Coordinates of C-alpha atoms in Angstrom, one line a residue:
X1195 CA -31.5 22.3 -28.1
X1196 CA -28.9 24.4 -29.6
X1197 CA -29.5 26.2 -32.6
X1198 CA -26.9 24.5 -34.8
X1199 CA -28.0 22.5 -37.7
X1200 CA -27.0 19.2 -39.2
X1201 CA -28.3 17.8 -42.5
X1202 CA -29.6 14.3 -41.8
X1203 CA -28.2 11.7 -43.9
X1204 CA -30.4 10.8 -46.9
X1205 CA -33.2 12.8 -46.0
X1206 CA -32.6 16.0 -47.9
X1207 CA -35.2 15.0 -50.5
X1208 CA -37.8 15.2 -47.8
X1209 CA -37.3 18.4 -46.6
X1210 CA -39.3 21.4 -47.8
X1211 CA -37.6 24.0 -45.7
X1212 CA -34.0 24.3 -44.2
X1213 CA -32.9 27.4 -41.9
X1214 CA -29.0 27.4 -41.2
X1215 CA -27.6 29.6 -38.4
X1216 CA -30.2 32.6 -39.5
X1217 CA -29.9 35.9 -38.0
X1218 CA -31.7 39.0 -37.9
X1219 CA -30.6 42.6 -36.4
X1220 CA -32.5 45.2 -36.8
X1221 CA -31.7 48.8 -37.1
X1222 CA -28.1 48.4 -37.9
X1223 CA -25.8 48.7 -40.9
X1224 CA -24.7 45.3 -42.6
X1225 CA -21.1 46.7 -41.5
X1226 CA -21.9 47.3 -38.2
X1227 CA -24.5 44.2 -37.5
X1228 CA -21.6 42.1 -39.1
X1229 CA -19.1 43.4 -36.4
X1230 CA -21.7 42.9 -33.4
X1231 CA -22.7 39.3 -34.3
X1232 CA -19.1 38.5 -33.7
X1233 CA -18.8 39.7 -30.2
X1234 CA -18.9 37.2 -27.1
X1235 CA -22.6 38.7 -26.6
X1236 CA -24.0 39.4 -29.6
X1237 CA -27.3 40.5 -28.4
X1238 CA -25.5 43.2 -26.3
X1239 CA -23.2 44.2 -28.8
X1240 CA -26.1 44.8 -31.1
X1241 CA -27.9 46.7 -28.4
X1242 CA -24.9 48.8 -27.6
X1243 CA -24.8 49.8 -31.3
X1244 CA -28.4 51.0 -31.1
X1245 CA -30.2 48.0 -32.7
X1246 CA -32.1 45.1 -31.6
X1247 CA -31.5 41.2 -32.0
X1248 CA -34.7 39.8 -33.0
X1249 CA -33.6 36.2 -34.0
X1250 CA -29.9 34.7 -33.5
X1251 CA -28.3 31.7 -34.8
X1252 CA -31.6 29.8 -35.5
X1253 CA -31.6 26.1 -37.2
X1254 CA -34.7 24.2 -38.4
X1255 CA -35.9 22.0 -41.2
X1256 CA -39.6 21.6 -42.0
X1257 CA -40.5 18.4 -43.9
X1258 CA -42.9 18.1 -47.0
X1259 CA -46.4 17.8 -45.9
X1260 CA -45.7 18.9 -42.4
X1261 CA -47.4 21.2 -40.2
X1262 CA -44.5 23.0 -38.3
X1263 CA -45.4 25.4 -35.4
X1264 CA -43.2 28.2 -34.2
X1265 CA -44.4 29.2 -30.5
X1266 CA -43.0 31.6 -28.1
X1267 CA -44.1 34.7 -26.2
X1268 CA -44.1 38.0 -27.8
X1269 CA -40.7 39.4 -28.6
X1270 CA -39.6 35.6 -28.8
X1271 CA -38.4 36.0 -32.6
X1272 CA -41.3 33.6 -34.1
X1273 CA -42.9 36.5 -36.6
X1274 CA -39.1 37.6 -37.6
X1275 CA -38.1 34.1 -38.4
X1276 CA -41.8 33.3 -40.0
X1277 CA -40.9 36.7 -42.2
X1278 CA -37.4 35.5 -43.1
X1279 CA -38.9 32.3 -44.7
X1280 CA -40.1 34.3 -47.8
X1281 CA -38.1 37.5 -47.0
X1282 CA -40.5 39.8 -45.9
X1283 CA -37.6 40.2 -43.5
X1284 CA -34.0 40.3 -45.1
X1285 CA -31.7 38.0 -42.8
X1286 CA -28.8 39.7 -41.6
X1287 CA -26.9 36.1 -41.8
X1288 CA -27.5 32.5 -42.4
X1289 CA -29.1 30.3 -45.0
X1290 CA -32.9 29.7 -46.2
X1291 CA -33.3 26.6 -48.3
X1292 CA -36.8 26.0 -50.0
X1293 CA -36.3 22.8 -51.8
X1294 CA -32.8 23.2 -51.8
X1295 CA -32.4 26.5 -53.3
X1296 CA -31.0 29.4 -50.9
X1297 CA -33.1 32.0 -51.3
X1298 CA -31.1 34.6 -49.2
X1299 CA -29.1 35.0 -52.4
X1300 CA -32.2 34.7 -54.9
X1301 CA -32.5 37.7 -57.0
X1302 CA -35.7 40.1 -57.0
X1303 CA -37.0 38.5 -59.9
X1304 CA -36.3 34.8 -58.3
X1305 CA -38.0 36.0 -55.2
X1306 CA -41.0 37.4 -57.0
X1307 CA -41.5 34.1 -58.6
X1308 CA -41.4 32.3 -55.1
X1309 CA -44.0 34.6 -53.7
X1310 CA -46.3 34.0 -56.6
X1311 CA -45.9 30.4 -57.6
X1312 CA -44.5 28.3 -54.0
X1313 CA -45.1 30.6 -51.2
X1314 CA -48.6 31.5 -49.8
X1315 CA -49.1 33.7 -46.7
X1316 CA -52.0 34.2 -44.3
X1317 CA -51.5 37.2 -41.9
X1318 CA -53.0 37.9 -38.5
X1319 CA -55.1 40.7 -39.6
X1320 CA -57.2 39.8 -42.8
X1321 CA -55.8 42.3 -45.0
X1322 CA -58.9 42.1 -47.2
X1323 CA -59.5 44.7 -49.8
X1324 CA -62.8 46.6 -48.6
X1325 CA -63.8 47.7 -52.1
X1326 CA -63.6 44.1 -53.4
X1327 CA -65.7 41.4 -53.1
X1328 CA -65.1 38.0 -51.5
X1329 CA -64.6 36.3 -54.5
X1330 CA -62.3 39.0 -55.9
X1331 CA -60.4 39.0 -52.7
X1332 CA -60.0 35.1 -52.9
X1333 CA -59.0 35.3 -56.7
X1334 CA -56.5 38.2 -56.0
X1335 CA -53.3 36.3 -56.2
X1336 CA -54.4 34.5 -59.2
X1337 CA -55.1 38.1 -61.0
X1338 CA -51.2 38.9 -59.8
X1339 CA -50.5 35.6 -61.9
X1340 CA -52.2 36.8 -64.9
X1341 CA -55.0 34.2 -64.9
X1342 CA -57.8 34.8 -66.9
X1343 CA -61.0 36.2 -65.1
X1344 CA -63.4 33.4 -65.6
X1345 CA -60.7 30.7 -64.6
X1346 CA -59.4 32.8 -61.6
X1347 CA -63.3 33.4 -60.4
X1348 CA -63.8 29.5 -61.1
X1349 CA -61.1 28.7 -58.8
X1350 CA -61.7 31.3 -56.3
X1351 CA -65.2 29.9 -55.7
X1352 CA -64.0 26.6 -55.1
X1353 CA -61.8 27.6 -52.5
X1354 CA -64.3 29.4 -50.8
X1355 CA -66.5 26.5 -50.8
X1356 CA -63.2 24.6 -49.2
X1357 CA -63.5 26.7 -46.4
X1358 CA -67.4 27.0 -45.9
X1359 CA -68.1 30.2 -47.8
X1360 CA -69.8 28.6 -50.4
X1361 CA -72.2 31.1 -51.9
X1362 CA -70.7 34.4 -50.2
X1363 CA -68.4 35.3 -53.2
X1364 CA -70.7 38.3 -54.1
X1365 CA -70.5 39.7 -50.9
X1366 CA -68.1 42.4 -49.5
X1367 CA -66.1 41.9 -46.4
X1368 CA -67.7 44.2 -44.3
X1369 CA -70.9 42.0 -44.7
X1370 CA -68.7 39.0 -43.2
X1371 CA -67.9 38.0 -39.2
X1372 CA -64.1 38.2 -38.2
X1373 CA -64.2 34.3 -38.6
X1374 CA -65.6 34.4 -42.3
X1375 CA -63.2 37.2 -43.0
X1376 CA -60.3 35.0 -41.9
X1377 CA -61.9 32.2 -43.9
X1378 CA -61.7 34.7 -46.8
X1379 CA -57.7 35.1 -46.4
X1380 CA -57.2 31.5 -45.9
X1381 CA -59.1 30.8 -49.3
X1382 CA -57.1 33.3 -51.1
X1383 CA -54.2 31.5 -50.4
X1384 CA -55.7 28.0 -51.1
X1385 CA -56.6 29.5 -54.5
X1386 CA -53.4 29.8 -55.7
X1387 CA -52.3 26.2 -54.1
X1388 CA -48.9 27.1 -53.0
X1389 CA -46.7 24.3 -52.0
X1390 CA -45.8 26.2 -48.9
X1391 CA -48.0 28.2 -46.9
X1392 CA -46.9 30.6 -43.9
X1393 CA -49.4 31.4 -41.1
X1394 CA -48.3 34.3 -38.9
X1395 CA -50.9 34.0 -35.8
X1396 CA -54.0 33.8 -38.4
X1397 CA -56.6 33.2 -35.6
X1398 CA -55.3 35.1 -32.6
X1399 CA -57.8 38.0 -33.3
X1400 CA -60.8 35.4 -33.2
X1401 CA -62.8 34.8 -30.2
X1402 CA -62.3 31.2 -28.6
X1403 CA -65.2 29.4 -30.1
X1404 CA -64.5 31.1 -33.7
X1405 CA -60.9 29.9 -33.2
X1406 CA -61.4 26.5 -32.3
X1407 CA -63.7 26.1 -35.4
X1408 CA -60.5 27.7 -37.8
X1409 CA -58.3 25.3 -36.1
X1410 CA -60.7 22.5 -36.9
X1411 CA -60.9 23.6 -40.4
X1412 CA -57.1 24.2 -41.0
X1413 CA -56.7 20.5 -39.7
X1414 CA -59.3 19.0 -41.8
X1415 CA -57.6 20.7 -44.9
X1416 CA -53.9 19.6 -43.7
X1417 CA -55.3 15.9 -43.5
X1418 CA -56.5 16.4 -47.2
X1419 CA -53.6 18.5 -48.7
X1420 CA -50.7 17.5 -46.8
X1421 CA -49.4 21.0 -47.5
X1422 CA -46.1 22.1 -46.1
X1423 CA -47.3 24.7 -43.7
X1424 CA -45.5 26.6 -41.1
X1425 CA -47.7 28.2 -38.5
X1426 CA -46.7 31.0 -35.6
X1427 CA -48.7 31.2 -32.4
X1428 CA -47.9 32.2 -28.9
X1429 CA -50.7 29.6 -27.9
X1430 CA -49.6 26.2 -26.7
X1431 CA -52.8 24.6 -26.8
X1432 CA -53.4 25.7 -30.2
X1433 CA -49.8 24.5 -30.8
X1434 CA -50.5 21.0 -29.6
X1435 CA -54.0 21.0 -31.6
X1436 CA -52.4 21.2 -34.9
X1437 CA -48.7 20.9 -34.9
X1438 CA -46.7 18.0 -36.3
X1439 CA -43.5 19.5 -34.7
X1440 CA -43.3 22.4 -32.7
X1441 CA -40.2 25.0 -32.2
X1442 CA -40.3 26.6 -29.0
X1443 CA -38.5 30.1 -29.2
X1444 CA -37.2 32.7 -26.5
X1445 CA -35.5 35.7 -27.1
X1446 CA -34.5 35.0 -30.8
X1447 CA -33.2 31.7 -29.9
X1448 CA -34.2 28.3 -30.3
X1449 CA -35.1 26.1 -27.0
X1450 CA -36.6 23.3 -28.1
X1451 CA -37.9 21.4 -31.2
X1452 CA -39.9 18.3 -31.1
X1453 CA -43.4 16.8 -31.4
X1454 CA -46.0 18.1 -28.9
X1455 CA -46.0 15.2 -26.4
X1456 CA -42.5 15.0 -26.4
X1457 CA -42.3 18.9 -25.1
X1458 CA -45.0 18.2 -22.4
X1459 CA -43.4 15.2 -21.5
X1460 CA -39.9 16.2 -21.4
X1461 CA -39.4 20.0 -21.5
X1462 CA -35.7 21.1 -22.2
X1463 CA -35.8 23.8 -19.5
X1464 CA -37.4 25.5 -16.9
X1465 CA -38.9 28.1 -19.5
X1466 CA -40.6 25.5 -21.6
X1467 CA -41.6 23.7 -18.4
X1468 CA -43.4 26.8 -17.2
X1469 CA -44.7 27.6 -20.6
X1470 CA -46.5 23.7 -20.7
X1471 CA -47.5 23.8 -17.2
X1472 CA -51.1 24.6 -17.5
X1473 CA -51.5 21.6 -20.7
X1474 CA -54.0 19.2 -19.9
X1475 CA -51.7 16.1 -20.3
X1476 CA -54.9 14.0 -20.3
X1477 CA -56.0 15.4 -23.3
X1478 CA -52.5 15.6 -25.1
X1479 CA -50.9 12.4 -24.5
X1480 CA -51.8 8.7 -25.9
X1481 CA -51.8 5.3 -25.2
X1482 CA -48.6 5.3 -27.9
X1483 CA -46.8 7.7 -25.3
X1484 CA -47.5 5.5 -22.2
X1485 CA -46.9 2.2 -23.7
X1486 CA -44.9 -0.6 -21.8
X1487 CA -44.1 -4.2 -22.8
X1488 CA -46.5 -6.6 -21.4
X1489 CA -45.1 -8.9 -18.5
X1490 CA -46.0 -12.3 -19.2
X1491 CA -47.5 -13.7 -22.6
X1492 CA -48.4 -17.1 -23.5
X1493 CA -49.5 -19.3 -26.5
X1494 CA -52.7 -21.2 -26.3
X1495 CA -51.0 -24.2 -26.9
X1496 CA -49.2 -24.0 -23.8
X1497 CA -50.2 -26.8 -20.8
X1498 CA -52.0 -25.3 -18.1
X1499 CA -49.6 -26.5 -15.6
X1500 CA -46.4 -25.0 -17.3
X1501 CA -48.4 -21.6 -17.6
X1502 CA -49.4 -21.7 -13.7
X1503 CA -45.6 -22.0 -13.1
X1504 CA -44.9 -19.3 -15.2
X1505 CA -47.3 -17.1 -13.4
X1506 CA -45.9 -17.9 -10.0
X1507 CA -42.3 -17.4 -11.2
X1508 CA -43.2 -13.9 -12.7
X1509 CA -45.5 -12.9 -9.5
X1510 CA -48.2 -11.9 -11.9
X1511 CA -51.6 -11.8 -11.6
X1512 CA -52.7 -13.0 -15.0
X1513 CA -50.9 -13.5 -18.6
X1514 CA -51.8 -12.6 -22.1
X1515 CA -52.9 -15.7 -24.4
X1516 CA -52.2 -15.6 -28.5
X1517 CA -53.8 -17.5 -31.0
X1518 CA -51.0 -19.5 -33.5
X1519 CA -51.2 -16.4 -35.5
X1520 CA -49.9 -14.2 -32.8
X1521 CA -53.5 -12.4 -32.4
X1522 CA -54.8 -11.7 -29.0
X1523 CA -57.3 -14.2 -27.3
X1524 CA -57.5 -13.1 -24.2
X1525 CA -56.3 -13.5 -20.7
X1526 CA -55.5 -16.2 -17.9
X1527 CA -55.2 -15.9 -14.3
X1528 CA -54.0 -18.5 -11.5
X1529 CA -57.9 -19.3 -10.8
X1530 CA -58.6 -20.1 -14.0
X1531 CA -55.6 -22.0 -14.9
X1532 CA -56.4 -24.2 -11.6
X1533 CA -59.6 -25.0 -13.0
X1534 CA -58.1 -26.1 -16.2
X1535 CA -55.7 -28.3 -14.6
X1536 CA -58.2 -30.1 -12.5
X1537 CA -60.2 -30.5 -15.8
X1538 CA -57.3 -32.2 -17.4
X1539 CA -57.4 -29.5 -20.4
X1540 CA -54.4 -29.9 -23.0
X1541 CA -54.2 -26.2 -23.4
X1542 CA -55.3 -22.6 -22.5
X1543 CA -58.0 -22.4 -24.8
X1544 CA -60.6 -23.4 -21.9
X1545 CA -59.3 -20.9 -19.5
X1546 CA -59.1 -17.9 -21.5
X1547 CA -61.1 -14.8 -20.1
X1548 CA -61.9 -11.4 -21.2
X1549 CA -61.0 -9.8 -18.1
X1550 CA -59.2 -6.7 -19.8
X1551 CA -59.9 -3.5 -21.5
X1552 CA -58.4 -2.7 -24.7
X1553 CA -57.4 1.0 -26.5
X1554 CA -55.8 1.8 -29.4
X1555 CA -52.6 3.4 -29.8
X1556 CA -53.9 6.7 -30.9
X1557 CA -56.3 6.9 -28.2
X1558 CA -56.2 9.9 -25.8
X1559 CA -55.2 9.3 -22.0
X1560 CA -58.4 11.1 -20.7
X1561 CA -60.7 9.0 -22.5
X1562 CA -59.6 5.5 -21.2
X1563 CA -57.7 6.6 -17.7
X1564 CA -60.9 5.8 -15.5
X1565 CA -60.5 2.1 -16.6
X1566 CA -57.1 1.9 -15.1
X1567 CA -56.6 -0.8 -11.8
X1568 CA -60.3 -2.4 -12.6
X1569 CA -59.1 -5.3 -14.4
X1570 CA -56.8 -8.5 -14.1
X1571 CA -54.1 -6.8 -16.4
X1572 CA -53.2 -3.3 -17.1
X1573 CA -55.2 -1.1 -19.8
X1574 CA -54.3 -3.1 -23.1
X1575 CA -52.9 -1.3 -26.1
X1576 CA -54.0 -3.2 -29.1
X1577 CA -54.1 -2.3 -33.0
X1578 CA -56.7 -3.1 -35.2
X1579 CA -55.5 -6.4 -36.1
X1580 CA -56.0 -7.8 -32.4
X1581 CA -52.1 -7.3 -32.1
X1582 CA -50.6 -6.5 -28.6
X1583 CA -48.6 -3.1 -28.7
X1584 CA -48.2 -3.3 -25.0
X1585 CA -49.9 -2.0 -21.7
X1586 CA -50.3 0.9 -19.9
X1587 CA -50.0 0.3 -16.3
X1588 CA -51.6 2.7 -13.7
X1589 CA -48.3 4.2 -12.5
X1590 CA -47.5 5.3 -16.1
X1591 CA -50.5 7.1 -15.7
X1592 CA -50.3 8.8 -12.8
X1593 CA -46.7 9.6 -13.7
X1594 CA -47.3 11.2 -16.7
X1595 CA -50.0 13.5 -15.5
X1596 CA -48.3 14.4 -12.3
X1597 CA -45.3 15.1 -14.5
X1598 CA -43.0 13.5 -12.2
X1599 CA -40.3 10.8 -13.5
X1600 CA -41.0 7.1 -13.3
X1601 CA -38.7 5.2 -11.3
X1602 CA -40.1 1.9 -12.4
X1603 CA -42.2 0.5 -15.1
X1604 CA -43.9 -2.0 -12.9

């Protein structure tokens, strides 16, 4: 995906953050940076002047309530970009819109208002005040706002309870484990209740089990709050677990943006392909990602002899049968239809069997792949009202898990 951004028609009111052609050159004066960026190879020109191009021509958009993950290896520009969103890093060029307001041109006073009221941040290192209690650390942003002590302590305690630290407010940071200290950092951001939360590799210093617990905690909070969150990580599995959209960066540029399953299934280039090579696709892909139209469907009112001819014409082993309200009743086979014909049955009601396995659209492939090939028809995807969404053929599962392109949906 190129770094060029185009505004979707009619969607601006749904966008919380929009970056347009953002560039950050370190170590150069404004004049030298501007000249270097006009060169055919801006990165080389910036380097020749003794600087470094941390991000170049980056464009992206984050919808309101979305968990947007920026992912890349060390030096990819992900943290540089995150810190441009609240101008901890000043963009060399480009636009950064928060709810339609370009904060690149915002005054220092306005920027301070935005940081205090609209944009919260959680860092990789806990950044807690060692001489303050956990309660006072969680309430710090509210103190900066000038909130009365009793009120800010009440909100801090509520935030601590949300992150699993109820009753810990009187303790000091050194009395807590690393995972608990990071929860305090998260509580401090939640206490201010910002519409936008920036998270710079917040869990990378934690051991794997605690890290997973924190991912689960964040996912639960996100499900409740639907807060616009931009989360930086170098860990693809972490990105896949928590992200609604993932932006992959390399050398300061955007390589691909999309849902995790799209990036895994359709990597934009060899770099992304290598990045996702170790992902367990069976735990990422869902039935909805692999669903195909059912080959043959029939109404329960259809005569058995007509149904049998349709099976033969389509070279199918079985067909799905629906009631008058288009809900799935079951399946029929050629053997069942012959029995119905010989019994002179007027419709398919007596021929329907339950020789099929169903899953819901959000079922993870790894949880149902063992069912493939065991029944008359492929694994059947239905919604909660028993309406057919389609099927997941064995070939689709094998293709997706082996990451080879399908030549047929048969």
